Backbone as ProteinMPNN parsed JSONL, in Angstrom:
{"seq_chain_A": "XXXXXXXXXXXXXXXXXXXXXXXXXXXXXXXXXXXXXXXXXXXXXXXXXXXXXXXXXXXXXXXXXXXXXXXXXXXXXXXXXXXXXXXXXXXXXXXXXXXXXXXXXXXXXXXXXXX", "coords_chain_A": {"N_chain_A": [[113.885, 72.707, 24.183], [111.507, 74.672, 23.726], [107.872, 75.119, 22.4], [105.422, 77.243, 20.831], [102.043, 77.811, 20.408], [100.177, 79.368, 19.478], [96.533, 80.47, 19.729], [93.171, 82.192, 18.129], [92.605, 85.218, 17.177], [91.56, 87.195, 14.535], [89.163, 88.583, 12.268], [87.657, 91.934, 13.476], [85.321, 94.341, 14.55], [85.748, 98.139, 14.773], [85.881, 98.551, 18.459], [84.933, 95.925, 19.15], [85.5, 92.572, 20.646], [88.067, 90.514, 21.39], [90.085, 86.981, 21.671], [92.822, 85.907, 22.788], [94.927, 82.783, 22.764], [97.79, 81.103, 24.542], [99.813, 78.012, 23.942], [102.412, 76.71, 25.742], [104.462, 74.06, 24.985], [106.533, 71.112, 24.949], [109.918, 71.593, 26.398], [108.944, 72.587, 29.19], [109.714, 73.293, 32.125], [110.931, 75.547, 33.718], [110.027, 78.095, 32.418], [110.126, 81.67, 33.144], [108.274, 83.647, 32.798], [105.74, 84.831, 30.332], [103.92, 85.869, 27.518], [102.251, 88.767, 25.199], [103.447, 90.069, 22.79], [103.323, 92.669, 19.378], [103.155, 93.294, 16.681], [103.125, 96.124, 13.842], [102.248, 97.153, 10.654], [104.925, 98.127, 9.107], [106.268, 99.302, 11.647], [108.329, 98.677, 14.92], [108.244, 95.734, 16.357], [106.146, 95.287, 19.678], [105.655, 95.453, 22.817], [102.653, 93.548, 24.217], [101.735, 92.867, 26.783], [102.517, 90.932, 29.216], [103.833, 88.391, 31.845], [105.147, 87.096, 34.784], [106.616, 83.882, 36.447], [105.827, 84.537, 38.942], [103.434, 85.877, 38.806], [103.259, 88.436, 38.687], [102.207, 90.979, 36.191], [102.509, 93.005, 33.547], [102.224, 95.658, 31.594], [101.395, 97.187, 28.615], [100.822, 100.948, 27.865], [99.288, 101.711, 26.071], [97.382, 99.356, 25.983], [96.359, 99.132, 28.906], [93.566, 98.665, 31.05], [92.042, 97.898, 28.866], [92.543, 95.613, 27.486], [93.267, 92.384, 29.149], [95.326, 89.752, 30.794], [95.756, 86.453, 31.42], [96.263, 83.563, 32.86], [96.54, 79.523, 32.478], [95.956, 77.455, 35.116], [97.755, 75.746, 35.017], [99.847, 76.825, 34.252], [101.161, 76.907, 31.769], [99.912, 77.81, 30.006], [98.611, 80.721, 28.223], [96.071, 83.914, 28.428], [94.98, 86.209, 26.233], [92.527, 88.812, 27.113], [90.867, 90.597, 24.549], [89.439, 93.898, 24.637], [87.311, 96.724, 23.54], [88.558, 96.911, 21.347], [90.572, 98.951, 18.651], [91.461, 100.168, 15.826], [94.53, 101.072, 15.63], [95.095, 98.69, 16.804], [95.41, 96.614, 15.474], [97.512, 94.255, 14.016], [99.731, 91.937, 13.646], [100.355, 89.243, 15.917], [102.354, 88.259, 18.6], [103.329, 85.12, 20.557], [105.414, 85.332, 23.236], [108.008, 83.388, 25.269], [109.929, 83.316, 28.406], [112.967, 81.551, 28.823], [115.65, 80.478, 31.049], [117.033, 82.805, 30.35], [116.328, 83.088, 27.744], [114.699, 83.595, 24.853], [111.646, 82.551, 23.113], [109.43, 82.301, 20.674], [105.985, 82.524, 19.006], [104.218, 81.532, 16.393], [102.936, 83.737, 15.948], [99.743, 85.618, 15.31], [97.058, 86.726, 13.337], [95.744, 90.424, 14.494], [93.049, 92.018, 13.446], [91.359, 95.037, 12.864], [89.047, 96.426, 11.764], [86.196, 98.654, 9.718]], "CA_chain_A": [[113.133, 73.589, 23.299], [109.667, 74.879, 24.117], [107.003, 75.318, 21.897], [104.257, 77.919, 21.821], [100.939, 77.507, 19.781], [99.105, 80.435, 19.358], [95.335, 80.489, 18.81], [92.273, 83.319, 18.128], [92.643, 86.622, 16.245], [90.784, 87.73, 13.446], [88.752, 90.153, 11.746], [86.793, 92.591, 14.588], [84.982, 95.964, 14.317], [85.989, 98.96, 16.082], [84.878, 98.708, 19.633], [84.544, 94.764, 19.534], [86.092, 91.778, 21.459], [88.937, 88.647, 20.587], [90.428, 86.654, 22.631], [94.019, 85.1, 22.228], [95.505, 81.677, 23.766], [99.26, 80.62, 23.57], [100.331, 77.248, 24.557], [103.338, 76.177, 25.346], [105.026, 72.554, 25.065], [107.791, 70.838, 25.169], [110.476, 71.577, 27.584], [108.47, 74.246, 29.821], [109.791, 73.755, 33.039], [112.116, 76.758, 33.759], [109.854, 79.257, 31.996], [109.638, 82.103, 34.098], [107.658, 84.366, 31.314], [105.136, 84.337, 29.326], [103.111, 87.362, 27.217], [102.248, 88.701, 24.219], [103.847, 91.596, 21.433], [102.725, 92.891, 18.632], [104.084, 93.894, 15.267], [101.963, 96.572, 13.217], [103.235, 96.811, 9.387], [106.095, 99.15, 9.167], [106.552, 99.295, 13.064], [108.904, 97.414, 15.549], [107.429, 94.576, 17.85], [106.563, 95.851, 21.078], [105.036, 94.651, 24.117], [101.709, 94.133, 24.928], [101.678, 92.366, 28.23], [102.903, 90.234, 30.278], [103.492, 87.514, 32.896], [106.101, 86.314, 35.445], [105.868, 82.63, 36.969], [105.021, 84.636, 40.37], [102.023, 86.468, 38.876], [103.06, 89.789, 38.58], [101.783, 91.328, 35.179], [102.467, 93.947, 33.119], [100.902, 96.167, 29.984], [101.621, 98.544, 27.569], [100.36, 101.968, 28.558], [98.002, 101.805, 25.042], [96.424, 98.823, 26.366], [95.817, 99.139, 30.073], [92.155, 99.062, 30.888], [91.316, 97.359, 27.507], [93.362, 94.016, 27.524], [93.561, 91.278, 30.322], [96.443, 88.911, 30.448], [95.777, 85.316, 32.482], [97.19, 82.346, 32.551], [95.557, 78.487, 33.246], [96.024, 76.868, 35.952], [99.176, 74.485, 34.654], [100.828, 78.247, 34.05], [101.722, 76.6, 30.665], [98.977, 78.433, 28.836], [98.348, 82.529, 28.458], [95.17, 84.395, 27.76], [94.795, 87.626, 26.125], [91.331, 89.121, 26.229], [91.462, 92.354, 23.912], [88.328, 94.32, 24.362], [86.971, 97.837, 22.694], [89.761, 96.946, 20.56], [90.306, 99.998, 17.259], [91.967, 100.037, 14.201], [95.588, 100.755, 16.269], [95.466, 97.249, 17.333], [95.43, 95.885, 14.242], [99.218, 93.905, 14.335], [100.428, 90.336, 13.91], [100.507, 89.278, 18.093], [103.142, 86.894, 18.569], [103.625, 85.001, 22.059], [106.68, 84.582, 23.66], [108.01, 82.645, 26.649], [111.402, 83.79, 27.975], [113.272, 80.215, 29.4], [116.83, 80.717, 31.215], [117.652, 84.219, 29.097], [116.297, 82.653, 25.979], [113.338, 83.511, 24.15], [110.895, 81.303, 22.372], [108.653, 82.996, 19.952], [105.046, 81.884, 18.089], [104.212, 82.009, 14.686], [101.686, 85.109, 15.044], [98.526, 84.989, 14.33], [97.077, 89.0, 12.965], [94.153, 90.647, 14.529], [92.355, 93.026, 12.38], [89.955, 95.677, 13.275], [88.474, 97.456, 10.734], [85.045, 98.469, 10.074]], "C_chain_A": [[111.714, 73.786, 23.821], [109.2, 75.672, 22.753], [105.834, 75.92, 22.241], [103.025, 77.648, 20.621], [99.972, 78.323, 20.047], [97.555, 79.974, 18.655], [94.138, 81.664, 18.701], [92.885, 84.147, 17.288], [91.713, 86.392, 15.25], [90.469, 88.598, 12.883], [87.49, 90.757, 12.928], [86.276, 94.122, 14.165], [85.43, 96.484, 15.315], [85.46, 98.628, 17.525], [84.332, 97.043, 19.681], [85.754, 94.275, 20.524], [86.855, 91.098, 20.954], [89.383, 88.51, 21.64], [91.78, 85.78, 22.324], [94.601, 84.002, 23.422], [96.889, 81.321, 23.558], [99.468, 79.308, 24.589], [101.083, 76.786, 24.525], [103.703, 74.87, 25.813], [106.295, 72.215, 25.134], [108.778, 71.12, 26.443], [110.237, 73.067, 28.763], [108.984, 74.617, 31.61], [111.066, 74.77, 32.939], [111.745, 78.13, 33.38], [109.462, 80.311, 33.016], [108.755, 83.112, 33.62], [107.032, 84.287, 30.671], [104.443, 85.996, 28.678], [103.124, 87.143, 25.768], [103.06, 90.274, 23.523], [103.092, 91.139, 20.534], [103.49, 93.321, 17.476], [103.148, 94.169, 14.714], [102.971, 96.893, 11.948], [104.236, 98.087, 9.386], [106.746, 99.379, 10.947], [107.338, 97.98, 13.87], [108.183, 96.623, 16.427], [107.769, 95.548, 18.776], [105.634, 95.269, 22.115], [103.809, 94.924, 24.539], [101.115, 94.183, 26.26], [102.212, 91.21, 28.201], [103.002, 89.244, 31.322], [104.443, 86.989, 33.865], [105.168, 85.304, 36.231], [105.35, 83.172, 38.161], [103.561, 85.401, 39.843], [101.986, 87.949, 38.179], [103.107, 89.813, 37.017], [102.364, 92.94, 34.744], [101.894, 94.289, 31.793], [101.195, 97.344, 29.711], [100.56, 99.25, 28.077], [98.672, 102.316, 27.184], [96.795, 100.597, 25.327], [95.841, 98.442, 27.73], [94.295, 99.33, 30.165], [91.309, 98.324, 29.835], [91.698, 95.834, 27.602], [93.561, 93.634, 29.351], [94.289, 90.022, 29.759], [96.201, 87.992, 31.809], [96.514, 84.188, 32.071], [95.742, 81.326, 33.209], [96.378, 78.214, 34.522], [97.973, 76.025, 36.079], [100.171, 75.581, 34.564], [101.481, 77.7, 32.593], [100.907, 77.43, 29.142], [98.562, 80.062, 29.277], [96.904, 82.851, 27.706], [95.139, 85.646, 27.586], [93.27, 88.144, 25.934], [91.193, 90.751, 25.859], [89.616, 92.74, 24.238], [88.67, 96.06, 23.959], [88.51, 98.146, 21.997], [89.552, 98.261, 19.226], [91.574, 99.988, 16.531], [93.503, 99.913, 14.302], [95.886, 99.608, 16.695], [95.446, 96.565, 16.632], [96.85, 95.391, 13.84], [99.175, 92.413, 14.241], [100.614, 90.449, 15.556], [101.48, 88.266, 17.581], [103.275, 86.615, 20.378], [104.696, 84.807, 22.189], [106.863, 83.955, 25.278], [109.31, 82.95, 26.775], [111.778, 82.268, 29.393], [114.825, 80.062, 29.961], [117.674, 81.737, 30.632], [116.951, 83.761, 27.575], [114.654, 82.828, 25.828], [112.692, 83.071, 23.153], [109.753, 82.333, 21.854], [107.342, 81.802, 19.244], [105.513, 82.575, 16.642], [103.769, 83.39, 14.416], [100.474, 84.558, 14.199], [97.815, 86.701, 14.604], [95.468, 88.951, 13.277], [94.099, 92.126, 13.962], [91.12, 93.586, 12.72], [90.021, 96.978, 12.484], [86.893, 97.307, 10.456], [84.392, 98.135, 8.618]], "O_chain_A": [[110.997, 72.898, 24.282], [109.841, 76.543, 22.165], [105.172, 75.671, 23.249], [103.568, 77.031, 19.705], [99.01, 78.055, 20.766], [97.353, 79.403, 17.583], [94.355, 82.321, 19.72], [93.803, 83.682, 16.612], [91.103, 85.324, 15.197], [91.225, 89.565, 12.785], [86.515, 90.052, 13.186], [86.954, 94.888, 13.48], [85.61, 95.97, 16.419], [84.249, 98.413, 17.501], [83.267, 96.88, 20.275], [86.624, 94.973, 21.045], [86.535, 90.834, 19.795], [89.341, 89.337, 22.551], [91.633, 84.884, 21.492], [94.707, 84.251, 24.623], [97.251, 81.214, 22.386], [99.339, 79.434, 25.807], [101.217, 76.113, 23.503], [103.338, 74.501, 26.929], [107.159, 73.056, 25.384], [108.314, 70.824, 27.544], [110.932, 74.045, 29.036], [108.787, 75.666, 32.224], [111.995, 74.67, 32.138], [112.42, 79.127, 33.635], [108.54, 80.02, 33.778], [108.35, 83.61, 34.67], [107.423, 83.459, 29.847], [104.504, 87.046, 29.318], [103.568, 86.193, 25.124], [103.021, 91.384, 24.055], [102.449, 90.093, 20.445], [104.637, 93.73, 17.659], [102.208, 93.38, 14.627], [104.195, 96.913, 12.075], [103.778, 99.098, 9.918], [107.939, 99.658, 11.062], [107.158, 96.779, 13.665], [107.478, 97.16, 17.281], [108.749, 96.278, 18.927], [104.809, 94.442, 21.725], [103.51, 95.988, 25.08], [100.366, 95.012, 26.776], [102.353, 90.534, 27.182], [101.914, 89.217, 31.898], [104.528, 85.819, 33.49], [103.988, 85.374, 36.578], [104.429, 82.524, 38.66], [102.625, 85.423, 40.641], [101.136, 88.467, 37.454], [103.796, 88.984, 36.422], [102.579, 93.841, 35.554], [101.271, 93.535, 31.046], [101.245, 98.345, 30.426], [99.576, 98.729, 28.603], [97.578, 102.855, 27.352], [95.61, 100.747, 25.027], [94.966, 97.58, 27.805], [93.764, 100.123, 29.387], [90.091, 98.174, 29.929], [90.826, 94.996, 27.834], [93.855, 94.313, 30.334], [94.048, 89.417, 28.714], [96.341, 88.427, 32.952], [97.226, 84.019, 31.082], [94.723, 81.625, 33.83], [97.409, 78.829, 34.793], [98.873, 75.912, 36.912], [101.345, 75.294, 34.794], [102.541, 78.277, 32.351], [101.171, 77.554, 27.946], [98.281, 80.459, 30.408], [96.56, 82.279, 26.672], [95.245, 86.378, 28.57], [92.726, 87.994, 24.84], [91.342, 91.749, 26.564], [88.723, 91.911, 24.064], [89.776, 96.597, 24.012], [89.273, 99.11, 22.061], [88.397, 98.493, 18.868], [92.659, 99.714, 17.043], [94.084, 99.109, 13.572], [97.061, 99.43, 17.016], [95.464, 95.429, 17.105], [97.471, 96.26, 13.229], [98.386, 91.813, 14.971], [100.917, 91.434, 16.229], [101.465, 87.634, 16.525], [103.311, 87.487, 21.247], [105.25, 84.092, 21.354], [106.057, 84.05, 26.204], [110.032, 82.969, 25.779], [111.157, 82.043, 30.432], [115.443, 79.356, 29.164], [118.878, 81.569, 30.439], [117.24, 84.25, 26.483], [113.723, 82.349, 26.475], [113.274, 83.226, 22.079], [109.238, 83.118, 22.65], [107.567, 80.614, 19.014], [106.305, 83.354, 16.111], [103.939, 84.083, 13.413], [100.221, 83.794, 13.267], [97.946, 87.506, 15.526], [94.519, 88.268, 12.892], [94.899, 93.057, 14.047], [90.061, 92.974, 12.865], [90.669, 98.024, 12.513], [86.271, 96.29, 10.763], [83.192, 97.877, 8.524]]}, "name": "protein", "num_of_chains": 1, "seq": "XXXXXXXXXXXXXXXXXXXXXXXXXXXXXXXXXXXXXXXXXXXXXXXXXXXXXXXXXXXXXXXXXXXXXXXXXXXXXXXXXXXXXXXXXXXXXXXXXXXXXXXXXXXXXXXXXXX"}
């Protein structure tokens, strides 16, 4: 089982900054995956970026340019940093980690940008 442990979000004004961390535990070797979605209320989860264990990244076409997706060092931990975030980005994030076909989900934790 792996465990992920989301932390950050909040409340932001238009045109501010947050920064999101997910860490995962438990049984992590094998993950080759890591990133974050989003769920906005009435709307399906969808993807905001990205990570394979070699590096390569990817990103929704709404947040290219705005969001950066890293990882630490241990590759066990993801960073999202959202900048000139607006009112569209306002969504429960959830992280996931995908581990032999199987995907491992957070709790979500909701960032909110309103002014």
């Amino acid at each position: 089982q792996v465990q992920l442990v989301e932390s950050g979000g909040g409340l932001v004004q238009p045109g501010g900054s947050l920064s999101l961390s997910c860490a995962a535990s438990g049984s992590i070797f094998g993950i080759n995956a890591m990133g974050w979605y989003r769920q906005a209320p009435g709307k399906e989860r969808e993807l905001v970026a990205s990570i394979t264990s070699g590096g390569t990244t990817n990103y929704a076409d709404s947040v290219k340019g705005r969001f950066i997706l890293s990882r630490g060092n241990a590759k066990n931990t993801v960073y999202l940093q959202m900048n000139s975030l607006n009112v569209e980005d306002t969504a429960v994030y959830y992280c996931k980690a995908r581990k032999y076909g199987i995907d491992y989900w957070g709790k979500g934790t909701l960032v909110a940008v309103s002014s």
